[in-house]
mmCIF file of C-alpha atoms and ligand atoms in Angstrom:
data_model
loop_
_atom_site.group_PDB
_atom_site.id
_atom_site.type_symbol
_atom_site.label_atom_id
_atom_site.label_comp_id
_atom_site.label_asym_id
_atom_site.label_seq_id
_atom_site.Cartn_x
_atom_site.Cartn_y
_atom_site.Cartn_z
ATOM 1 C CA MET A 1 22.289 -13.713 4.729
ATOM 2 C CA THR A 2 20.943 -10.200 4.892
ATOM 3 C CA THR A 3 23.028 -9.402 7.945
ATOM 4 C CA GLN A 4 26.339 -10.309 6.344
ATOM 5 C CA PRO A 5 27.443 -6.860 5.177
ATOM 6 C CA VAL A 6 26.694 -5.399 8.598
ATOM 7 C CA THR A 7 28.509 -8.135 10.486
ATOM 8 C CA ARG A 8 31.577 -7.800 8.319
ATOM 9 C CA ALA A 9 31.540 -4.032 8.687
ATOM 10 C CA ALA A 10 31.110 -4.347 12.439
ATOM 11 C CA ALA A 11 34.534 -5.962 12.814
ATOM 12 C CA SER A 12 36.287 -2.852 11.557
ATOM 13 C CA ILE A 13 34.103 -0.345 13.380
ATOM 14 C CA PRO A 14 34.809 0.756 16.966
ATOM 15 C CA PRO A 15 31.967 -0.044 19.429
ATOM 16 C CA SER A 16 31.231 3.653 19.860
ATOM 17 C CA GLU A 17 30.178 3.844 16.214
ATOM 18 C CA MET A 18 28.060 0.692 16.260
ATOM 19 C CA PRO A 19 24.365 1.244 15.528
ATOM 20 C CA ALA A 20 22.316 2.016 18.629
ATOM 21 C CA ALA A 21 20.269 -0.841 20.070
ATOM 22 C CA ALA A 22 16.951 0.483 18.828
ATOM 23 C CA PRO A 23 16.939 3.443 16.468
ATOM 24 C CA LYS A 24 14.173 6.032 16.653
ATOM 25 C CA ILE A 25 13.520 5.874 12.926
ATOM 26 C CA SER A 26 14.007 3.260 10.233
ATOM 27 C CA ILE A 27 14.262 4.689 6.740
ATOM 28 C CA VAL A 28 13.019 2.099 4.241
ATOM 29 C CA ILE A 29 13.895 2.556 0.578
ATOM 30 C CA PRO A 30 12.940 0.209 -2.274
ATOM 31 C CA LEU A 31 15.520 0.373 -5.016
ATOM 32 C CA TYR A 32 15.553 -1.068 -8.516
ATOM 33 C CA ASN A 33 18.292 -0.282 -11.038
ATOM 34 C CA GLU A 34 19.273 3.095 -9.584
ATOM 35 C CA GLU A 35 23.079 2.884 -9.738
ATOM 36 C CA GLU A 36 23.443 6.509 -10.805
ATOM 37 C CA SER A 37 21.590 7.922 -7.839
ATOM 38 C CA ILE A 38 23.075 5.675 -5.115
ATOM 39 C CA PRO A 39 26.118 7.829 -4.216
ATOM 40 C CA HIS A 40 23.928 10.934 -4.047
ATOM 41 C CA LEU A 41 21.235 9.072 -2.114
ATOM 42 C CA CYS A 42 23.624 7.776 0.548
ATOM 43 C CA GLU A 43 25.182 11.198 0.940
ATOM 44 C CA ALA A 44 21.789 12.890 1.239
ATOM 45 C CA LEU A 45 20.636 10.320 3.824
ATOM 46 C CA ASP A 46 23.769 10.792 5.867
ATOM 47 C CA ALA A 47 23.246 14.550 5.925
ATOM 48 C CA ALA A 48 19.529 14.217 6.682
ATOM 49 C CA ILE A 49 20.122 11.863 9.629
ATOM 50 C CA ALA A 50 22.747 14.218 11.044
ATOM 51 C CA ASN A 51 20.276 17.066 10.619
ATOM 52 C CA TYR A 52 17.462 15.124 12.322
ATOM 53 C CA GLY A 53 19.763 14.364 15.239
ATOM 54 C CA GLN A 54 18.221 11.100 16.505
ATOM 55 C CA PRO A 55 19.475 7.533 16.037
ATOM 56 C CA ALA A 56 18.391 6.160 12.694
ATOM 57 C CA GLU A 57 18.873 3.099 10.530
ATOM 58 C CA VAL A 58 18.547 2.898 6.767
ATOM 59 C CA ILE A 59 17.142 -0.230 5.149
ATOM 60 C CA ILE A 60 17.603 -0.310 1.402
ATOM 61 C CA VAL A 61 15.835 -3.145 -0.373
ATOM 62 C CA ASP A 62 17.477 -3.991 -3.668
ATOM 63 C CA ASP A 63 14.532 -5.303 -5.654
ATOM 64 C CA GLY A 64 16.563 -7.539 -7.988
ATOM 65 C CA SER A 65 18.535 -4.784 -9.708
ATOM 66 C CA ARG A 66 20.410 -5.891 -12.811
ATOM 67 C CA ASP A 67 22.898 -3.033 -12.840
ATOM 68 C CA ASN A 68 25.669 -2.221 -10.393
ATOM 69 C CA SER A 69 23.304 -1.121 -7.634
ATOM 70 C CA PHE A 70 23.904 -3.961 -5.181
ATOM 71 C CA LYS A 71 27.685 -3.731 -5.449
ATOM 72 C CA LEU A 72 27.589 -0.010 -4.678
ATOM 73 C CA LEU A 73 25.181 -0.478 -1.786
ATOM 74 C CA LYS A 74 27.247 -3.289 -0.286
ATOM 75 C CA GLU A 75 30.358 -1.144 -0.430
ATOM 76 C CA TYR A 76 28.563 1.660 1.298
ATOM 77 C CA ALA A 77 27.102 -0.607 3.988
ATOM 78 C CA ALA A 78 30.555 -2.036 4.700
ATOM 79 C CA ARG A 79 31.599 1.452 5.735
ATOM 80 C CA ASP A 80 28.418 2.471 7.550
ATOM 81 C CA PRO A 81 26.682 -0.070 9.837
ATOM 82 C CA ARG A 82 23.578 2.083 10.022
ATOM 83 C CA PHE A 83 22.848 0.847 6.508
ATOM 84 C CA THR A 84 21.206 -2.554 6.063
ATOM 85 C CA ILE A 85 20.874 -3.869 2.529
ATOM 86 C CA ILE A 86 18.301 -6.536 1.690
ATOM 87 C CA ARG A 87 18.830 -8.069 -1.726
ATOM 88 C CA PHE A 88 15.947 -9.845 -3.475
ATOM 89 C CA ARG A 89 16.645 -12.807 -5.720
ATOM 90 C CA ARG A 90 14.643 -11.201 -8.519
ATOM 91 C CA ASN A 91 12.446 -8.171 -9.109
ATOM 92 C CA PHE A 92 9.424 -8.689 -6.835
ATOM 93 C CA GLY A 93 8.080 -5.133 -7.073
ATOM 94 C CA GLN A 94 7.953 -2.066 -4.884
ATOM 95 C CA THR A 95 5.270 -3.429 -2.535
ATOM 96 C CA ALA A 96 7.296 -6.547 -1.730
ATOM 97 C CA ALA A 97 10.345 -4.361 -1.167
ATOM 98 C CA PHE A 98 8.423 -2.212 1.314
ATOM 99 C CA ALA A 99 7.130 -5.322 3.088
ATOM 100 C CA ALA A 100 10.663 -6.714 3.467
ATOM 101 C CA GLY A 101 11.878 -3.377 4.801
ATOM 102 C CA PHE A 102 9.007 -3.180 7.314
ATOM 103 C CA THR A 103 9.830 -6.651 8.633
ATOM 104 C CA GLN A 104 13.467 -5.691 9.094
ATOM 105 C CA ALA A 105 12.778 -2.287 10.688
ATOM 106 C CA ARG A 106 13.588 -1.874 14.385
ATOM 107 C CA GLY A 107 12.719 1.791 14.780
ATOM 108 C CA GLU A 108 9.644 3.219 16.487
ATOM 109 C CA VAL A 109 8.747 4.960 13.263
ATOM 110 C CA VAL A 110 9.296 3.831 9.684
ATOM 111 C CA ILE A 111 9.973 6.486 7.063
ATOM 112 C CA THR A 112 9.644 5.401 3.445
ATOM 113 C CA MET A 113 10.971 7.176 0.379
ATOM 114 C CA ASP A 114 12.111 6.603 -3.211
ATOM 115 C CA ALA A 115 15.692 5.906 -4.158
ATOM 116 C CA ASP A 116 15.706 8.401 -7.017
ATOM 117 C CA LEU A 117 15.960 11.461 -4.730
ATOM 118 C CA GLN A 118 12.702 12.899 -6.041
ATOM 119 C CA ASN A 119 11.846 13.050 -2.331
ATOM 120 C CA ASP A 120 13.998 15.157 -0.047
ATOM 121 C CA PRO A 121 15.310 13.302 3.045
ATOM 122 C CA MET A 122 15.659 16.698 4.718
ATOM 123 C CA ASP A 123 11.849 16.658 5.081
ATOM 124 C CA ILE A 124 12.051 13.929 7.760
ATOM 125 C CA PRO A 125 11.694 16.393 10.698
ATOM 126 C CA LEU A 126 8.493 17.763 9.080
ATOM 127 C CA LEU A 127 6.942 14.298 9.088
ATOM 128 C CA MET A 128 8.250 13.473 12.555
ATOM 129 C CA ALA A 129 6.717 16.653 13.987
ATOM 130 C CA LYS A 130 3.284 15.325 13.026
ATOM 131 C CA VAL A 131 4.102 11.846 14.383
ATOM 132 C CA ASP A 132 5.076 13.475 17.660
ATOM 133 C CA GLU A 133 1.708 15.260 17.663
ATOM 134 C CA GLY A 134 0.204 11.772 17.879
ATOM 135 C CA TYR A 135 -0.650 10.742 14.325
ATOM 136 C CA ASP A 136 0.053 7.130 13.339
ATOM 137 C CA ILE A 137 0.659 7.891 9.677
ATOM 138 C CA VAL A 138 1.959 11.078 8.073
ATOM 139 C CA SER A 139 1.805 11.199 4.307
ATOM 140 C CA GLY A 140 3.955 13.519 2.202
ATOM 141 C CA TRP A 141 2.068 15.717 -0.237
ATOM 142 C CA ARG A 142 4.025 16.746 -3.324
ATOM 143 C CA LYS A 143 2.223 20.069 -3.490
ATOM 144 C CA ASP A 144 4.603 21.416 -6.104
ATOM 145 C CA ARG A 145 5.162 18.181 -7.987
ATOM 146 C CA GLN A 146 7.918 18.190 -10.603
ATOM 147 C CA ASP A 147 6.591 15.649 -13.105
ATOM 148 C CA ARG A 148 4.880 15.852 -16.490
ATOM 149 C CA TRP A 149 1.267 16.975 -16.286
ATOM 150 C CA ILE A 150 -0.496 14.827 -18.866
ATOM 151 C CA ASP A 151 0.664 11.330 -17.925
ATOM 152 C CA ARG A 152 1.663 11.855 -14.279
ATOM 153 C CA LYS A 153 -0.026 14.714 -12.458
ATOM 154 C CA LEU A 154 -3.450 14.548 -14.114
ATOM 155 C CA PRO A 155 -4.056 10.780 -13.641
ATOM 156 C CA SER A 156 -2.667 11.066 -10.130
ATOM 157 C CA MET A 157 -4.995 13.946 -9.275
ATOM 158 C CA MET A 158 -8.051 12.021 -10.442
ATOM 159 C CA ALA A 159 -6.912 8.852 -8.703
ATOM 160 C CA ASN A 160 -6.346 10.695 -5.420
ATOM 161 C CA ARG A 161 -9.856 12.184 -5.499
ATOM 162 C CA LEU A 162 -11.405 8.827 -6.206
ATOM 163 C CA ILE A 163 -9.361 6.928 -3.625
ATOM 164 C CA SER A 164 -10.078 9.593 -1.000
ATOM 165 C CA ASN A 165 -13.820 9.346 -1.617
ATOM 166 C CA VAL A 166 -14.017 5.579 -1.769
ATOM 167 C CA THR A 167 -11.773 4.837 1.216
ATOM 168 C CA ASP A 168 -12.801 7.909 3.208
ATOM 169 C CA VAL A 169 -9.143 8.648 4.017
ATOM 170 C CA LYS A 170 -8.739 12.092 2.455
ATOM 171 C CA LEU A 171 -5.220 12.579 1.095
ATOM 172 C CA HIS A 172 -4.012 14.767 -1.762
ATOM 173 C CA ASP A 173 -1.181 12.456 -2.670
ATOM 174 C CA TYR A 174 -1.437 8.712 -2.160
ATOM 175 C CA GLY A 175 1.391 8.210 -4.652
ATOM 176 C CA CYS A 176 4.038 10.091 -2.667
ATOM 177 C CA SER A 177 6.533 7.587 -1.299
ATOM 178 C CA LEU A 178 7.743 9.902 1.451
ATOM 179 C CA LYS A 179 5.611 8.843 4.389
ATOM 180 C CA ALA A 180 6.038 8.111 8.085
ATOM 181 C CA TYR A 181 4.353 5.187 9.840
ATOM 182 C CA ARG A 182 4.333 4.188 13.476
ATOM 183 C CA THR A 183 5.863 0.705 13.248
ATOM 184 C CA GLU A 184 3.132 -0.671 15.493
ATOM 185 C CA VAL A 185 0.339 -0.007 12.982
ATOM 186 C CA LEU A 186 2.297 -1.578 10.126
ATOM 187 C CA ARG A 187 2.135 -4.911 11.940
ATOM 188 C CA HIS A 188 -1.582 -5.027 11.149
ATOM 189 C CA VAL A 189 -1.230 -4.149 7.478
ATOM 190 C CA HIS A 190 -0.718 -7.065 5.100
ATOM 191 C CA LEU A 191 0.613 -6.102 1.712
ATOM 192 C CA TYR A 192 -0.023 -7.924 -1.565
ATOM 193 C CA GLY A 193 0.383 -7.064 -5.240
ATOM 194 C CA GLU A 194 0.893 -3.312 -5.605
ATOM 195 C CA LEU A 195 -1.016 -2.285 -2.504
ATOM 196 C CA HIS A 196 1.799 -0.107 -1.105
ATOM 197 C CA ARG A 197 -0.046 2.917 -2.523
ATOM 198 C CA PHE A 198 -2.971 2.103 -0.260
ATOM 199 C CA ILE A 199 -1.147 1.648 3.052
ATOM 200 C CA PRO A 200 -2.797 4.738 4.615
ATOM 201 C CA ALA A 201 -6.243 3.431 3.661
ATOM 202 C CA LEU A 202 -5.434 -0.117 4.787
ATOM 203 C CA ALA A 203 -4.003 1.122 8.077
ATOM 204 C CA SER A 204 -6.986 3.373 8.634
ATOM 205 C CA GLN A 205 -9.194 0.274 8.327
ATOM 206 C CA VAL A 206 -7.439 -1.075 11.425
ATOM 207 C CA GLY A 207 -7.841 2.217 13.260
ATOM 208 C CA ALA A 208 -4.716 4.260 12.442
ATOM 209 C CA THR A 209 -4.953 8.051 12.368
ATOM 210 C CA VAL A 210 -3.718 9.650 9.160
ATOM 211 C CA THR A 211 -2.629 13.169 8.205
ATOM 212 C CA GLU A 212 -0.490 14.837 5.533
ATOM 213 C CA VAL A 213 2.156 17.561 5.205
ATOM 214 C CA PRO A 214 3.395 19.322 2.064
ATOM 215 C CA VAL A 215 6.896 18.146 1.139
ATOM 216 C CA ASN A 216 9.576 19.028 -1.354
ATOM 217 C CA HIS A 217 9.627 17.313 -4.745
ATOM 218 C CA ARG A 218 12.239 17.350 -7.486
ATOM 219 C CA SER A 219 12.298 16.037 -11.018
ATOM 220 C CA ARG A 220 14.097 12.759 -11.584
ATOM 221 C CA GLN A 221 17.761 13.518 -12.183
ATOM 222 C CA TYR A 222 19.198 10.022 -12.440
ATOM 223 C CA GLY A 223 17.888 6.903 -14.163
ATOM 224 C CA ARG A 224 14.332 6.423 -15.438
ATOM 225 C CA SER A 225 10.910 5.921 -13.918
ATOM 226 C CA LYS A 226 9.895 2.289 -13.580
ATOM 227 C CA TYR A 227 6.210 2.934 -14.225
ATOM 228 C CA GLY A 228 4.142 4.095 -17.206
ATOM 229 C CA ILE A 229 0.577 5.250 -17.680
ATOM 230 C CA SER A 230 -0.639 1.618 -17.531
ATOM 231 C CA ARG A 231 -0.482 1.714 -13.752
ATOM 232 C CA THR A 232 -3.696 3.797 -13.753
ATOM 233 C CA VAL A 233 -5.778 0.728 -14.596
ATOM 234 C CA ARG A 234 -4.062 -1.332 -11.913
ATOM 235 C CA VAL A 235 -4.640 1.417 -9.344
ATOM 236 C CA MET A 236 -8.374 1.393 -10.149
ATOM 237 C CA LEU A 237 -8.583 -2.384 -9.763
ATOM 238 C CA ASP A 238 -6.642 -2.199 -6.501
ATOM 239 C CA LEU A 239 -9.079 0.434 -5.278
ATOM 240 C CA ILE A 240 -12.024 -1.938 -5.840
ATOM 241 C CA ASN A 241 -10.031 -4.602 -4.003
ATOM 242 C CA VAL A 242 -9.222 -2.353 -1.014
ATOM 243 C CA TRP A 243 -12.800 -1.077 -0.820
ATOM 244 C CA PHE A 244 -14.243 -4.596 -0.932
ATOM 245 C CA LEU A 245 -11.836 -6.113 1.570
ATOM 246 C CA GLY A 246 -12.176 -3.153 3.912
ATOM 247 C CA THR A 247 -15.946 -3.039 3.887
ATOM 248 C CA TYR A 248 -17.219 -6.502 3.098
ATOM 249 C CA SER A 249 -14.455 -9.021 3.711
ATOM 250 C CA THR A 250 -16.216 -10.386 6.789
ATOM 251 C CA ARG A 251 -19.649 -10.317 5.143
ATOM 252 C CA PRO A 252 -19.355 -10.956 1.384
ATOM 253 C CA ILE A 253 -22.962 -12.199 1.278
ATOM 254 C CA HIS A 254 -24.063 -8.585 1.797
ATOM 255 C CA VAL A 255 -22.462 -7.356 -1.409
ATOM 256 C CA PHE A 256 -23.159 -10.333 -3.649
ATOM 257 C CA GLY A 257 -26.466 -11.183 -1.994
ATOM 258 C CA THR A 258 -27.861 -7.652 -2.402
ATOM 259 C CA LEU A 259 -26.951 -7.550 -6.081
ATOM 260 C CA GLY A 260 -28.244 -11.092 -6.542
ATOM 261 C CA LEU A 261 -31.590 -10.484 -4.837
ATOM 262 C CA ALA A 262 -32.088 -7.247 -6.800
ATOM 263 C CA SER A 263 -31.374 -9.034 -10.062
ATOM 264 C CA MET A 264 -33.660 -11.926 -9.168
ATOM 265 C CA GLY A 265 -36.419 -9.566 -8.019
ATOM 266 C CA VAL A 266 -36.475 -7.656 -11.310
ATOM 267 C CA GLY A 267 -36.337 -10.944 -13.246
ATOM 268 C CA VAL A 268 -39.282 -12.369 -11.310
ATOM 269 C CA LEU A 269 -41.320 -9.168 -11.865
ATOM 270 C CA PHE A 270 -40.736 -9.376 -15.616
ATOM 271 C CA GLY A 271 -41.632 -13.049 -15.482
ATOM 272 C CA MET A 272 -44.900 -12.344 -13.659
ATOM 273 C CA TYR A 273 -45.786 -9.668 -16.183
ATOM 274 C CA LEU A 274 -45.129 -12.097 -19.047
ATOM 275 C CA THR A 275 -47.222 -14.799 -17.314
ATOM 276 C CA PHE A 276 -50.084 -12.273 -17.073
ATOM 277 C CA VAL A 277 -49.729 -11.439 -20.777
ATOM 278 C CA LYS A 278 -49.742 -15.117 -21.710
ATOM 279 C CA LEU A 279 -52.459 -16.483 -19.399
ATOM 280 C CA ILE A 280 -54.868 -13.555 -19.048
ATOM 281 C CA LEU A 281 -54.443 -11.673 -22.304
ATOM 282 C CA GLY A 282 -53.755 -14.875 -24.225
ATOM 283 C CA GLU A 283 -50.923 -13.397 -26.294
ATOM 284 C CA SER A 284 -47.857 -15.330 -27.387
ATOM 285 C CA ILE A 285 -44.646 -14.413 -25.490
ATOM 286 C CA GLY A 286 -42.169 -16.827 -27.103
ATOM 287 C CA ASN A 287 -40.676 -14.125 -29.358
ATOM 288 C CA ARG A 288 -40.330 -11.382 -26.741
ATOM 289 C CA PRO A 289 -36.840 -10.175 -25.784
ATOM 290 C CA LEU A 290 -38.184 -9.435 -22.286
ATOM 291 C CA LEU A 291 -38.538 -13.181 -21.706
ATOM 292 C CA LEU A 292 -34.858 -13.666 -22.374
ATOM 293 C CA LEU A 293 -33.976 -10.791 -20.053
ATOM 294 C CA ALA A 294 -36.197 -12.148 -17.264
ATOM 295 C CA VAL A 295 -34.572 -15.566 -17.433
ATOM 296 C CA LEU A 296 -31.098 -14.014 -17.573
ATOM 297 C CA LEU A 297 -31.725 -11.815 -14.508
ATOM 298 C CA VAL A 298 -32.994 -14.714 -12.424
ATOM 299 C CA VAL A 299 -30.037 -16.940 -13.386
ATOM 300 C CA ILE A 300 -27.517 -14.150 -12.661
ATOM 301 C CA GLY A 301 -29.261 -13.458 -9.361
ATOM 302 C CA VAL A 302 -29.028 -17.072 -8.239
ATOM 303 C CA GLN A 303 -25.344 -17.127 -9.213
ATOM 304 C CA LEU A 304 -24.581 -13.936 -7.279
ATOM 305 C CA VAL A 305 -26.234 -15.231 -4.117
ATOM 306 C CA THR A 306 -24.319 -18.502 -4.467
ATOM 307 C CA MET A 307 -21.107 -16.529 -4.934
ATOM 308 C CA GLY A 308 -21.867 -14.650 -1.737
ATOM 309 C CA LEU A 309 -22.309 -17.929 0.139
ATOM 310 C CA LEU A 310 -19.022 -19.236 -1.258
ATOM 311 C CA GLY A 311 -17.444 -15.962 -0.164
ATOM 312 C CA GLU A 312 -18.741 -16.550 3.359
ATOM 313 C CA MET A 313 -17.122 -19.978 3.433
ATOM 314 C CA ILE A 314 -13.821 -18.592 2.145
ATOM 315 C CA THR A 315 -13.941 -15.834 4.767
ATOM 316 C CA ARG A 316 -14.314 -18.420 7.511
ATOM 317 C CA THR A 317 -11.372 -20.406 6.171
ATOM 318 C CA TYR A 318 -9.314 -17.228 5.934
ATOM 319 C CA TYR A 319 -9.934 -16.056 9.475
ATOM 320 C CA GLU A 320 -10.217 -19.350 11.336
ATOM 321 C CA SER A 321 -7.282 -21.125 9.693
ATOM 322 C CA GLN A 322 -4.933 -18.464 11.045
ATOM 323 C CA ASN A 323 -6.851 -17.581 14.191
ATOM 324 C CA LYS A 324 -7.200 -14.089 12.822
ATOM 325 C CA PRO A 325 -9.378 -11.796 14.945
ATOM 326 C CA ILE A 326 -12.019 -9.721 13.136
ATOM 327 C CA TYR A 327 -11.003 -6.659 15.198
ATOM 328 C CA VAL A 328 -7.844 -4.849 16.301
ATOM 329 C CA VAL A 329 -7.386 -4.011 19.993
ATOM 330 C CA ARG A 330 -5.463 -0.870 20.905
ATOM 331 C CA GLU A 331 -5.003 -1.752 24.575
ATOM 332 C CA ILE A 332 -6.731 -3.549 27.439
ATOM 333 C CA VAL A 333 -6.853 -2.014 30.922
ATOM 334 C CA ASN A 334 -6.814 -4.618 33.751
ATOM 335 C CA ASP A 335 -6.393 -7.573 31.464
ATOM 336 C CA PHE A 336 -6.716 -10.721 33.609
ATOM 337 C CA ALA A 337 -7.583 -13.169 30.829
ATOM 338 C CA ASP A 338 -5.282 -16.177 30.409
ATOM 339 C CA GLY A 339 -2.869 -16.013 27.486
ATOM 340 C CA ALA A 340 -4.372 -12.689 26.544
ATOM 341 C CA ASP A 341 -3.067 -11.171 23.353
ATOM 342 C CA ALA A 342 -3.673 -7.468 23.072
ATOM 343 C CA GLY A 343 -2.545 -7.446 19.411
HETATM 344 N N1 LIG B 1 11.118 0.372 -7.479
HETATM 345 C C1 LIG B 1 11.343 -0.900 -6.967
HETATM 346 N N2 LIG B 1 10.871 -1.984 -7.654
HETATM 347 C C2 LIG B 1 10.166 -1.854 -8.831
HETATM 348 C C3 LIG B 1 9.915 -0.547 -9.311
HETATM 349 C C4 LIG B 1 10.405 0.535 -8.609
HETATM 350 O O1 LIG B 1 11.963 -1.055 -5.919
HETATM 351 O O2 LIG B 1 9.783 -2.875 -9.411
HETATM 352 C C5 LIG B 1 11.623 1.538 -6.725
HETATM 353 C C6 LIG B 1 12.427 2.527 -7.547
HETATM 354 O O3 LIG B 1 13.800 2.196 -7.588
HETATM 355 C C7 LIG B 1 12.194 3.818 -6.792
HETATM 356 C C8 LIG B 1 10.772 3.657 -6.264
HETATM 357 O O4 LIG B 1 10.511 2.255 -6.273
HETATM 358 O O5 LIG B 1 13.072 3.948 -5.696
HETATM 359 C C9 LIG B 1 9.734 4.416 -7.076
HETATM 360 O O6 LIG B 1 9.872 4.130 -8.448
HETATM 361 P P1 LIG B 1 9.870 5.265 -9.576
HETATM 362 O O7 LIG B 1 10.703 6.431 -9.117
HETATM 363 O O8 LIG B 1 10.259 4.624 -10.874
HETATM 364 O O9 LIG B 1 8.336 5.676 -9.621
HETATM 365 P P2 LIG B 1 7.761 7.160 -9.887
HETATM 366 O O10 LIG B 1 8.422 8.086 -8.899
HETATM 367 O O11 LIG B 1 8.113 7.482 -11.293
HETATM 368 O O12 LIG B 1 6.310 7.015 -9.639
HETATM 369 MG MG1 LIG B 2 10.387 8.495 -8.597
#
């Protein structure tokens, strides 16, 4: 279904203008209700690809737009077979749109950007220069960001600091959509929810090298932003998620067990103290708040340890049901094993 526009266009296009077998770059763009910017976007992409000078494909993922976006995109793709349009049945979100684009991409390198032209496609050679230096991921850094300070730049600045510290992948601008990824590393990154903001951190967990370059940024000229300040809370929750899965997903008992044992230990100490007060000093302890706290700590501790054990069982189901390795191999030299899979 997704290949229809291209196939139809191909009939009217001479073989010399057909898309090359495997493009060098695949530009992936999630798009939701951006009809006003589409003509400008397509024009800018065309110019940027010509400027870059290597074979490229553009994959625009229409994330269930309710305006004229798909119609415009389809018209454009009918004229230019380098453009592939994937249309979602409903709005699944920017992360899902990225994931669909990554699956479709045939290029060696995937470049992502927004559809609203806040990013400048002319920056592609800047990113590619770093990829050619050997980095797996190059993140754009909107050094001179053209957005409001109070609800955009300030929360973003704090979030970037926090994410950099927690994930240990130091970037100034996780939120910038303009990024380049070696397609190979994306195969190991599984996206859920709104995790597209964390792709550099997730990819780094499977061994990708990450760097950043300052890029152009413009204020939104067409349409409206799809996000409000409420995303800050979701970003924080996602950060806990990424940190936990990255560090403890194969050993949840370590996180829950440590907390549980600490809680139990303190509870037992309080309990011993209260036993001493009751048995040796002969005082009544029935009305002491400390008794309640001691009991609470022990119960919470037992629950946390149990949760850790449940986590261990879930981890086994997760990895073993899909034969998922707990490591990622870069390459094997002299690999003589049968049915070896270097992935
Ligand atoms: N977008 C999308 N699905 C959504 C929300 C946004 O595909 O549910 C696209 C949107 O069309 C744009 C990009 O994701 O191309 C970034 O969105 P936006 O510009 O609204 O975010 P901001 O730049 O304000 O952070
Ligand atoms: Mg934008």
